[in-house]
CSV table of C-alpha atoms and ligand atoms in Angstrom, one decimal:
chain,number,residue,atom,x,y,z
A,1,MET,CA,94.8,83.2,123.7
A,2,GLN,CA,93.7,86.9,124.8
A,3,LYS,CA,95.5,89.4,122.9
A,4,LEU,CA,97.4,92.3,125.0
A,5,ALA,CA,97.4,96.1,124.3
A,6,ALA,CA,100.4,97.4,126.8
A,7,GLY,CA,101.0,101.1,127.2
A,8,ASN,CA,104.3,101.9,128.3
A,9,TRP,CA,104.6,105.9,129.5
A,10,LYS,CA,108.1,106.0,130.0
A,11,MET,CA,109.3,108.8,132.1
A,12,ASN,CA,105.9,111.0,131.3
A,13,GLY,CA,102.9,112.1,133.6
A,14,THR,CA,102.4,113.4,136.6
A,15,ALA,CA,99.0,113.4,138.8
A,16,GLU,CA,96.7,115.0,136.1
A,17,VAL,CA,97.4,112.1,133.6
A,18,LEU,CA,95.3,110.0,136.0
A,19,ALA,CA,92.3,111.3,134.1
A,20,GLU,CA,93.3,109.7,131.0
A,21,ILE,CA,92.2,106.3,132.8
A,22,ALA,CA,88.9,107.1,133.5
A,23,ALA,CA,88.9,108.1,129.9
A,24,LEU,CA,90.1,105.2,128.3
A,25,ALA,CA,87.8,103.2,130.1
A,26,ALA,CA,85.1,105.3,129.2
A,27,ALA,CA,86.6,104.9,125.3
A,28,GLU,CA,86.9,100.9,125.5
A,29,PRO,CA,84.3,99.5,128.5
A,30,THR,CA,84.7,96.2,127.3
A,31,PRO,CA,88.0,95.7,125.3
A,32,ALA,CA,88.2,92.7,123.3
A,33,CYS,CA,91.5,92.1,124.5
A,34,GLU,CA,94.0,92.9,127.6
A,35,VAL,CA,94.5,96.2,128.3
A,36,LEU,CA,97.8,97.5,130.6
A,37,ILE,CA,98.9,100.8,131.2
A,38,CYS,CA,102.8,100.8,132.9
A,39,PRO,CA,103.1,104.4,134.1
A,40,PRO,CA,105.8,105.9,135.8
A,41,ALA,CA,106.6,104.3,139.3
A,42,THR,CA,105.4,107.2,141.3
A,43,LEU,CA,102.0,106.9,139.8
A,44,LEU,CA,101.7,103.1,139.6
A,45,SER,CA,99.4,102.9,142.9
A,46,ARG,CA,97.2,105.7,142.2
A,47,LEU,CA,96.8,104.3,138.7
A,48,SER,CA,96.2,101.0,140.1
A,49,ASP,CA,93.3,102.7,142.7
A,50,ALA,CA,92.2,104.8,139.3
A,51,ALA,CA,91.8,101.6,137.6
A,52,LYS,CA,89.5,99.2,139.8
A,53,GLY,CA,86.3,98.3,138.5
A,54,SER,CA,87.6,98.6,134.9
A,55,PRO,CA,89.5,96.3,132.6
A,56,ILE,CA,92.2,98.2,132.7
A,57,ARG,CA,95.1,96.5,134.4
A,58,THR,CA,98.7,98.1,135.6
A,59,GLY,CA,102.5,97.4,135.7
A,60,ALA,CA,105.7,98.8,136.4
A,61,GLN,CA,108.4,100.1,133.4
A,62,ASP,CA,111.4,98.0,135.5
A,63,CYS,CA,112.4,96.2,138.7
A,64,HIS,CA,115.6,95.1,140.8
A,65,ALA,CA,116.4,91.8,141.0
A,66,ASN,CA,116.1,91.2,144.7
A,67,GLU,CA,113.5,91.6,146.8
A,68,GLY,CA,114.8,94.4,149.2
A,69,GLY,CA,117.7,95.7,150.7
A,70,ALA,CA,120.7,98.5,150.1
A,71,HIS,CA,119.9,99.1,146.3
A,72,THR,CA,118.9,103.3,146.8
A,73,GLY,CA,116.6,104.2,144.2
A,74,ASP,CA,115.3,101.1,142.7
A,75,ILE,CA,112.1,99.1,143.5
A,76,SER,CA,111.4,95.2,143.7
A,77,ALA,CA,108.7,93.3,142.2
A,78,GLU,CA,107.0,92.9,145.2
A,79,MET,CA,106.6,96.6,145.6
A,80,VAL,CA,105.1,96.4,142.1
A,81,ALA,CA,102.6,93.9,142.9
A,82,ASP,CA,102.0,95.7,146.3
A,83,ALA,CA,101.4,99.1,144.6
A,84,GLY,CA,98.7,96.5,142.6
A,85,GLY,CA,100.3,96.3,139.3
A,86,HIS,CA,100.3,92.8,137.5
A,87,TYR,CA,103.2,93.3,135.0
A,88,ILE,CA,106.8,94.3,134.9
A,89,ILE,CA,108.5,94.9,131.4
A,90,VAL,CA,111.8,93.7,132.0
A,91,GLY,CA,115.0,94.7,129.2
A,92,HIS,CA,113.4,97.4,127.2
A,93,SER,CA,116.2,99.3,124.8
A,94,GLU,CA,115.7,102.2,126.8
A,95,ARG,CA,116.8,100.8,129.8
A,96,ARG,CA,119.5,98.5,128.2
A,97,ALA,CA,121.1,101.6,126.6
A,98,ASP,CA,120.8,103.9,129.6
A,99,HIS,CA,121.6,101.3,132.3
A,100,ALA,CA,123.8,99.0,130.7
A,101,GLU,CA,121.0,96.0,131.3
A,102,THR,CA,122.5,93.0,129.6
A,103,ASP,CA,120.7,89.8,128.9
A,104,ALA,CA,121.3,88.2,132.2
A,105,ILE,CA,120.7,91.5,134.3
A,106,VAL,CA,117.3,90.9,132.3
A,107,ARG,CA,117.0,87.7,133.1
A,108,ALA,CA,117.1,88.0,136.8
A,109,LYS,CA,114.6,90.8,136.4
A,110,ALA,CA,112.4,88.6,134.8
A,111,GLU,CA,112.6,85.9,137.2
A,112,ALA,CA,112.1,88.5,140.2
A,113,ALA,CA,109.0,89.2,138.4
A,114,TRP,CA,107.6,85.9,138.6
A,115,ARG,CA,108.8,85.2,142.3
A,116,ALA,CA,106.5,88.3,143.0
A,117,GLY,CA,103.7,86.6,141.0
A,118,LEU,CA,103.5,89.2,138.3
A,119,SER,CA,103.9,88.2,134.4
A,120,ALA,CA,107.3,89.5,132.7
A,121,ILE,CA,107.3,91.6,129.2
A,122,ILE,CA,110.6,90.8,128.0
A,123,CYS,CA,111.8,93.4,125.4
A,124,ILE,CA,114.4,92.3,122.9
A,125,GLY,CA,115.0,94.2,119.3
A,126,GLU,CA,118.0,94.9,117.2
A,127,THR,CA,119.3,98.6,116.1
A,128,LEU,CA,119.2,99.9,112.8
A,129,GLU,CA,123.1,99.0,112.4
A,130,GLU,CA,122.4,95.5,113.2
A,131,ARG,CA,119.2,95.6,110.9
A,132,GLU,CA,121.4,97.0,107.5
A,133,ALA,CA,124.3,94.4,108.4
A,134,GLY,CA,121.5,91.9,107.9
A,135,ARG,CA,122.1,90.8,111.5
A,136,THR,CA,118.6,91.0,113.0
A,137,ILE,CA,117.5,87.2,113.3
A,138,GLU,CA,120.7,86.5,115.1
A,139,VAL,CA,120.9,89.2,117.3
A,140,VAL,CA,116.9,89.2,118.7
A,141,GLY,CA,117.5,85.2,118.8
A,142,GLY,CA,120.4,85.7,120.7
A,143,GLN,CA,118.8,88.3,122.6
A,144,LEU,CA,116.1,85.7,123.2
A,145,ALA,CA,117.9,82.9,124.2
A,146,GLY,CA,119.7,85.0,126.8
A,147,SER,CA,116.9,87.2,128.5
A,148,VAL,CA,114.5,84.5,128.7
A,149,PRO,CA,114.7,82.4,131.7
A,150,ASP,CA,114.0,78.7,131.8
A,151,GLY,CA,110.7,78.4,133.0
A,152,ALA,CA,109.0,80.7,130.9
A,153,THR,CA,105.2,80.1,130.1
A,154,GLY,CA,102.4,81.6,128.4
A,155,VAL,CA,101.2,83.0,131.8
A,156,ASN,CA,104.3,84.4,132.8
A,157,THR,CA,105.7,85.4,130.0
A,158,VAL,CA,105.2,88.1,127.3
A,159,ILE,CA,107.5,88.9,124.7
A,160,ALA,CA,107.7,92.4,123.2
A,161,TYR,CA,109.8,92.5,119.9
A,162,GLU,CA,110.8,96.5,119.7
A,163,PRO,CA,113.2,97.5,116.7
A,164,VAL,CA,115.2,100.3,118.6
A,165,TRP,CA,115.2,102.3,115.2
A,166,ALA,CA,111.5,102.2,115.2
A,167,ILE,CA,110.9,103.3,118.9
A,168,GLY,CA,109.7,106.8,118.9
A,169,THR,CA,110.9,107.5,115.4
A,170,GLY,CA,107.7,107.1,113.3
A,171,LYS,CA,109.4,104.4,111.3
A,172,VAL,CA,108.4,101.1,111.1
A,173,PRO,CA,109.4,97.6,109.3
A,174,THR,CA,107.1,96.2,106.8
A,175,LEU,CA,104.8,93.8,107.5
A,176,ASP,CA,106.4,91.5,105.9
A,177,GLU,CA,109.9,92.0,108.0
A,178,ILE,CA,107.7,92.0,111.3
A,179,GLY,CA,106.1,88.7,110.0
A,180,ALA,CA,109.3,87.7,109.8
A,181,VAL,CA,111.2,88.4,113.2
A,182,HIS,CA,107.7,86.9,115.1
A,183,ASP,CA,107.7,83.6,113.2
A,184,ASP,CA,111.3,83.5,114.2
A,185,ILE,CA,110.7,84.1,117.9
A,186,ARG,CA,107.7,81.4,117.9
A,187,THR,CA,109.6,78.9,116.4
A,188,ARG,CA,112.7,79.2,119.2
A,189,LEU,CA,110.3,79.3,121.6
A,190,VAL,CA,108.3,76.3,120.8
A,191,ASP,CA,111.9,74.5,120.5
A,192,ARG,CA,112.7,75.4,124.1
A,193,PHE,CA,109.8,75.5,125.9
A,194,GLY,CA,107.3,73.2,123.9
A,195,ALA,CA,103.5,73.9,123.5
A,196,THR,CA,103.4,76.7,126.0
A,197,ALA,CA,104.9,78.9,124.0
A,198,ASN,CA,102.0,78.6,121.7
A,199,ASP,CA,99.8,80.6,124.2
A,200,MET,CA,103.0,82.7,124.8
A,201,ARG,CA,102.1,86.8,123.7
A,202,LEU,CA,104.2,88.0,121.0
A,203,LEU,CA,103.9,92.2,121.2
A,204,TYR,CA,105.3,94.2,118.2
A,205,GLY,CA,106.3,97.8,119.5
A,206,GLY,CA,107.8,100.8,117.9
A,207,SER,CA,105.6,103.5,116.4
A,208,VAL,CA,102.2,101.6,116.6
A,209,LYS,CA,99.6,104.6,115.9
A,210,PRO,CA,95.8,103.9,116.0
A,211,GLY,CA,96.8,104.5,112.0
A,212,ASN,CA,98.5,101.2,111.6
A,213,ALA,CA,97.5,99.3,114.8
A,214,ALA,CA,95.1,97.0,112.3
A,215,GLU,CA,97.4,96.1,109.7
A,216,ILE,CA,100.4,95.1,112.2
A,217,PHE,CA,97.7,93.4,114.1
A,218,GLY,CA,97.0,91.2,111.0
A,219,VAL,CA,100.5,89.7,111.2
A,220,SER,CA,101.2,86.3,111.8
A,221,ASN,CA,102.1,86.0,115.5
A,222,VAL,CA,101.6,89.3,116.2
A,223,ASP,CA,99.6,89.1,119.5
A,224,GLY,CA,99.5,92.6,120.4
A,225,ALA,CA,101.5,96.0,120.6
A,226,LEU,CA,104.0,97.5,123.2
A,227,VAL,CA,103.0,101.2,123.2
A,228,GLY,CA,105.0,104.5,123.9
A,229,GLY,CA,103.7,107.8,122.5
A,230,ALA,CA,100.2,106.6,121.6
A,231,SER,CA,99.4,105.3,125.4
A,232,LEU,CA,99.6,108.5,126.6
A,233,LYS,CA,96.4,109.9,125.1
A,234,ALA,CA,93.5,107.8,126.0
A,235,ALA,CA,92.1,108.4,122.5
A,236,ASP,CA,94.7,107.1,120.8
A,237,PHE,CA,95.3,104.2,122.8
A,238,ALA,CA,91.7,103.8,122.7
A,239,GLY,CA,92.1,103.4,118.6
A,240,ILE,CA,94.7,100.9,119.1
A,241,VAL,CA,92.6,98.8,121.5
A,242,SER,CA,89.8,98.6,119.4
A,243,ALA,CA,92.1,97.6,116.7
A,244,LEU,CA,93.0,94.2,118.7
A,245,LYS,CA,90.4,91.6,118.0
B,1,LIG,P1,106.9,104.2,120.8
B,1,LIG,O1,107.4,103.7,121.7
B,1,LIG,O2,105.3,103.7,120.9
B,1,LIG,O3,106.7,105.7,121.3
B,1,LIG,O4,107.7,104.2,119.5
B,1,LIG,C1,107.3,102.1,121.9
B,1,LIG,C2,107.8,101.7,123.1
B,1,LIG,O5,108.9,102.2,123.2
B,1,LIG,O6,107.7,100.8,123.8
């Protein structure tokens, strides 16, 4: 399995950030892992062009479930593919919170990514309230069951476990806590999908930085990271990429 360092730029960046791609490619010309940047949709095509000839791949942060039609402001998975993307993040907690995305909606978006020949990075994770109530495994297990479509394989699907309370906060679960959730996710996936689930990459996300990446990558069943803030600067993201062997 090739591990994955995925950057989620969220709603950050205009044309001048394209320089970060050249800097990242220069800092990590032959990464040991797969490297992915998901910029805002406005930059996807230009970033895909800028990444040509480097090992860096690009993707989107969301898509509509339909292929096209009267959906003002939305983009389809086919449009992401046309803009050079290889992956689509679906069900990020910010989309679930800001746009009321349910597990059923997330599942439909993952299927849309597959329809366009792309891989889906399906995000799940508990809130602080749910963690403090001792409901982490139940909540994450429920989102996993509801958001991952039948037909998921190690090729078309990546799972990102992102505790909502760890995103952008500088707070990170203990390594044991991360391991417990990732082990549980792996068990559930293998129960449902069989051996292909052993090839499905399970990313940890939430305040991953160059300083904590290596220890997080040492946790069982952590196959990479989904990185927000620290993916915006090439120097920081390169530090995370180099920690992923
Ligand atoms: P963060 O965001 O690295 O800034 O915590 C992670 C994410 O939301 O994917």
